[in-house]
Coordinates of C-alpha atoms in Angstrom, one line a residue:
X25 CA 0.3 0.5 0.2
X26 CA 1.2 3.3 -1.0
X27 CA 2.0 6.1 2.2
X28 CA 2.1 9.5 1.5
X29 CA 5.3 11.6 1.2
X30 CA 4.9 14.8 0.9
X31 CA 8.2 16.3 -1.0
X32 CA 9.3 20.7 -0.5
X33 CA 11.8 21.6 -3.2
X34 CA 14.1 23.8 -1.0
X35 CA 13.5 27.7 -2.9
X36 CA 11.9 28.2 0.6
X37 CA 14.2 31.4 1.5
X38 CA 15.1 32.0 -1.8
X39 CA 13.0 35.0 -3.2
X40 CA 11.9 35.0 -6.6
X41 CA 14.9 36.9 -8.4
X42 CA 13.8 39.2 -11.2
X43 CA 16.2 40.0 -13.8
X44 CA 14.9 43.3 -15.0
X45 CA 15.8 45.5 -18.1
X46 CA 14.8 49.5 -18.4
X47 CA 13.6 49.4 -14.9
X48 CA 13.7 52.5 -12.6
X49 CA 14.3 52.5 -8.5
X50 CA 10.6 53.9 -7.0
X51 CA 10.4 54.7 -3.4
X52 CA 6.5 54.0 -2.2
X53 CA 5.3 52.0 -0.4
X54 CA 2.9 49.8 -2.4
X55 CA 6.1 48.6 -4.3
X56 CA 7.4 44.9 -4.6
X57 CA 11.2 43.8 -3.5
X58 CA 12.4 40.4 -5.0
X59 CA 16.0 41.0 -3.0
X60 CA 16.4 43.3 -0.2
X61 CA 19.3 44.1 2.4
X62 CA 17.2 41.6 5.2
X63 CA 15.4 38.8 3.8
X64 CA 12.2 38.1 5.4
X65 CA 12.4 35.6 8.1
X66 CA 10.4 32.9 8.7
X67 CA 9.7 32.0 12.5
X68 CA 12.3 29.5 13.3
X69 CA 14.3 29.5 9.9
X70 CA 13.5 26.8 7.0
X71 CA 13.4 24.0 8.9
X72 CA 10.5 25.3 10.7
X73 CA 8.6 26.6 7.7
X74 CA 8.8 23.0 6.0
X75 CA 7.8 21.6 9.8
X76 CA 4.9 23.5 9.7
X77 CA 3.5 22.9 5.8
X78 CA 4.1 19.1 6.1
X79 CA 1.9 19.0 9.8
X80 CA -0.4 21.4 8.3
X81 CA -1.2 19.7 4.2
X82 CA -3.6 17.4 4.6
X83 CA -3.3 15.8 1.2
X84 CA -6.6 15.2 -0.5
X85 CA -8.3 12.4 -0.1
X86 CA -10.2 12.5 -3.9
X87 CA -6.3 13.4 -5.1
X88 CA -4.8 10.0 -3.2
X89 CA -7.6 7.9 -5.0
X90 CA -7.0 9.2 -8.3
X91 CA -3.4 8.8 -8.0
X92 CA -2.3 12.6 -8.3
X93 CA 0.2 13.7 -7.5
X94 CA 3.1 16.9 -8.4
X95 CA 4.9 19.8 -7.7
X96 CA 2.5 23.4 -7.2
X97 CA 4.3 26.3 -7.7
X98 CA 2.8 29.0 -4.9
X99 CA 4.0 33.1 -5.2
X100 CA 3.3 34.7 -2.2
X101 CA 4.0 38.3 -0.3
X102 CA 5.5 38.9 2.9
X103 CA 4.5 42.2 3.6
X104 CA 6.1 45.0 5.7
X105 CA 4.4 43.8 8.7
X106 CA 5.1 40.2 8.6
X107 CA 1.5 39.3 6.9
X108 CA 1.4 37.0 4.3
X109 CA -0.4 38.6 1.2
X110 CA -1.8 37.6 -2.3
X111 CA -0.4 33.9 -2.7
X112 CA -1.3 32.4 -6.0
X113 CA -1.0 29.4 -8.4
X114 CA 2.3 30.3 -10.1
X115 CA 2.0 26.5 -11.2
X116 CA -0.5 24.5 -10.6
X117 CA -1.0 21.1 -10.9
X118 CA -4.3 19.9 -9.8
X119 CA -7.0 22.0 -8.9
X120 CA -7.3 20.0 -5.4
X121 CA -4.0 20.7 -4.8
X122 CA -3.9 23.7 -6.0
X123 CA -6.6 24.5 -3.5
X124 CA -4.8 22.7 -0.4
X125 CA -1.3 24.3 -0.7
X126 CA -2.8 27.5 -1.0
X127 CA -4.8 26.4 2.4
X128 CA -2.1 26.1 4.0
X129 CA -0.1 28.8 2.8
X130 CA -2.3 31.0 4.5
X131 CA -2.2 29.6 7.7
X132 CA 1.3 30.1 8.4
X133 CA 2.9 31.9 10.9
X134 CA 3.9 35.9 10.7
X135 CA 7.2 36.8 9.3
X136 CA 9.8 39.2 10.4
X137 CA 9.7 41.3 7.9
X138 CA 12.8 42.1 4.7
X139 CA 14.2 45.6 5.0
X140 CA 15.9 48.0 1.9
X141 CA 17.6 50.5 3.7
X142 CA 16.2 49.9 6.8
X143 CA 12.3 50.4 5.9
X144 CA 10.6 47.3 6.0
X145 CA 9.1 46.6 2.7
X146 CA 6.9 43.9 1.2
X147 CA 9.0 41.1 -0.6
X148 CA 7.8 38.2 -3.1
X149 CA 8.6 34.6 -2.7
X150 CA 8.3 31.0 -4.7
X151 CA 7.3 28.2 -2.8
X152 CA 7.2 24.5 -4.7
X153 CA 5.2 22.2 -2.7
X154 CA 5.2 18.3 -4.0
X155 CA 2.9 16.3 -3.3
X156 CA 4.0 12.6 -4.0
X157 CA 2.4 9.3 -3.4
X158 CA 5.2 7.0 -2.4
X159 CA 6.1 4.5 -0.7
X160 CA 9.0 5.8 1.4
X161 CA 10.4 6.8 4.6
X162 CA 8.5 9.6 5.9
X163 CA 11.5 10.8 7.4
X164 CA 13.8 10.9 4.1
X165 CA 12.8 12.9 1.7
X166 CA 14.7 11.8 -2.0
X167 CA 14.0 11.0 -5.8
X168 CA 16.0 9.5 -7.7
X169 CA 18.8 9.7 -10.6
X170 CA 20.0 8.2 -13.4
X171 CA 23.3 6.9 -11.4
X172 CA 20.8 5.4 -8.9
X173 CA 22.6 7.9 -5.9
X174 CA 19.8 9.4 -4.1
X175 CA 19.5 13.1 -4.5
X176 CA 18.0 14.8 -1.8
X177 CA 15.2 17.4 -1.0
X178 CA 15.5 18.2 2.2
X179 CA 18.7 17.7 4.7
X180 CA 19.6 18.1 8.0
X181 CA 22.5 20.5 6.8
X182 CA 21.5 22.2 3.6
X183 CA 24.0 23.0 1.0
X184 CA 25.2 26.6 1.3
X185 CA 26.2 29.3 -1.5
X186 CA 29.3 31.3 -1.2
X187 CA 28.1 34.0 1.4
X188 CA 24.6 33.1 1.7
X189 CA 20.7 33.2 0.8
X190 CA 21.5 36.6 -0.8
X191 CA 25.0 36.3 -2.9
X192 CA 23.2 34.0 -4.9
X193 CA 20.4 36.3 -5.5
X194 CA 22.8 39.0 -6.6
X195 CA 24.9 36.5 -8.3
X196 CA 22.1 35.2 -10.8
X197 CA 21.0 38.9 -11.2
X198 CA 24.4 39.9 -12.8
X199 CA 25.3 37.3 -14.4
X200 CA 22.1 36.8 -16.8
X201 CA 21.9 38.8 -20.1
X202 CA 18.3 39.5 -21.8
X203 CA 18.6 37.5 -25.0
X204 CA 18.6 40.2 -27.6
X205 CA 15.8 37.7 -29.9
X206 CA 13.6 37.8 -26.8
X207 CA 13.9 41.5 -26.2
X208 CA 12.7 42.1 -29.1
X209 CA 10.0 40.3 -29.3
X210 CA 9.5 41.7 -25.5
X211 CA 8.9 38.1 -24.7
X212 CA 9.5 37.6 -20.3
X213 CA 8.2 35.6 -17.7
X214 CA 9.1 32.9 -14.8
X215 CA 11.5 30.3 -15.7
X216 CA 12.0 27.5 -13.0
X217 CA 15.1 25.6 -13.1
X218 CA 15.8 22.3 -10.9
X219 CA 19.5 21.7 -10.4
X220 CA 21.8 18.9 -7.5
X221 CA 24.4 20.1 -5.5
X222 CA 26.5 17.5 -5.8
X223 CA 28.3 15.8 -2.8
X224 CA 31.4 18.3 -3.8
X225 CA 29.7 20.8 -4.6
X226 CA 29.6 20.9 -7.7
X227 CA 25.9 21.9 -9.5
X228 CA 25.1 19.1 -12.6
X229 CA 21.9 18.1 -13.4
X230 CA 20.0 21.2 -14.3
X231 CA 17.1 21.6 -16.2
X232 CA 14.0 23.7 -16.9
X233 CA 10.8 22.9 -14.5
X234 CA 8.6 25.3 -16.5
X235 CA 9.5 26.8 -19.8
X236 CA 8.5 30.6 -21.2
X237 CA 10.8 30.7 -24.4
X238 CA 13.8 28.6 -25.9
X239 CA 15.4 31.7 -25.7
X240 CA 15.3 33.1 -22.2
X241 CA 15.2 28.8 -20.9
X242 CA 18.9 28.4 -22.7
X243 CA 20.0 31.7 -20.5
X244 CA 18.3 30.8 -17.1
X245 CA 20.6 27.0 -17.9
X246 CA 23.9 28.3 -18.5
X247 CA 23.7 30.7 -15.8
X248 CA 22.7 28.2 -12.7
X249 CA 25.5 26.0 -14.5
X250 CA 28.1 28.5 -14.4
X251 CA 27.4 29.2 -10.5
X252 CA 30.5 28.9 -8.2
X253 CA 31.3 25.5 -6.0
X254 CA 28.8 25.4 -2.8
X255 CA 29.6 24.1 0.7
X256 CA 27.8 20.5 0.1
X257 CA 24.6 19.3 2.3
X258 CA 24.9 16.6 5.1
X259 CA 22.4 14.2 5.9
X260 CA 23.6 11.6 8.9
X261 CA 27.1 13.0 9.0
X262 CA 27.5 12.1 5.6
X263 CA 27.8 14.3 2.6
X264 CA 24.5 14.2 0.2
X265 CA 23.6 15.4 -3.2
X266 CA 20.4 17.8 -2.7
X267 CA 18.4 19.5 -5.2
X268 CA 17.1 22.5 -5.7
X269 CA 14.5 24.6 -7.8
X270 CA 15.4 28.5 -8.6
X271 CA 12.7 30.4 -9.7
X272 CA 14.1 33.1 -12.3
X273 CA 11.6 35.6 -13.5
X274 CA 12.8 37.5 -16.6
X275 CA 11.1 40.7 -16.8
X276 CA 11.3 43.9 -19.2
X277 CA 10.3 47.5 -18.0
X278 CA 11.4 50.9 -18.4
X279 CA 15.2 50.8 -16.8
X280 CA 18.1 48.9 -16.2
X281 CA 18.8 47.7 -12.4
X282 CA 17.9 44.4 -12.0
X283 CA 17.3 43.8 -8.2
X284 CA 15.0 47.4 -8.1
X285 CA 11.1 46.7 -7.4
X286 CA 8.5 46.6 -9.4
X287 CA 5.1 47.8 -9.2
X288 CA 2.1 45.0 -9.3

């Protein structure tokens, strides 16, 4: 008999990385940031949000009977008071799973709000929640690979990018070159890329989870594949492979700074 395993891709603490062209800085309270000086923090950190989501989620009985599973991407805003605003499905799987994912997001605790230049601001996040019917252990979340070496999604010591979360966002923002073809055709949107941080800290097995356009997909993969070596993750004291999912938003507007806030 199948057991239910809820797998959470490790993008919880990564704000949506927005690569923009022609954006002018705004200073209005309604503006939404994607990368800020002090990122919002969930009470207890990444482990706590994973635990809370796992405890709150109830796999829909109808979806379970039908064998429905998959990854639901949710975007939401952590406002100036730490509350969650405008949770919405960025990429759905099934109405039943989408509805449950949204229900849980609305039940999360109040965050410590993010700050930009000393002021609390709104920050956008993207969270992928993978509903999976699986016969494996409930205590460890892994996915299979071609070489049969397990790849974990959640481990006791998560991989760390040199300089931390903000450094990763900065690296990607500075590395992305908006494809000229996409610029001319005004093509924009979110590209979701998954990759594995191997036991040696190198990035491998990058792939597009959600495509927008071949030129944007190609550029997103190029940047991810150029990432420097990470501090690898550990499970039970041993180095392990860990998969991440990173959403990169290619957006065209009226300025040229990649990390300024966007109006929605």
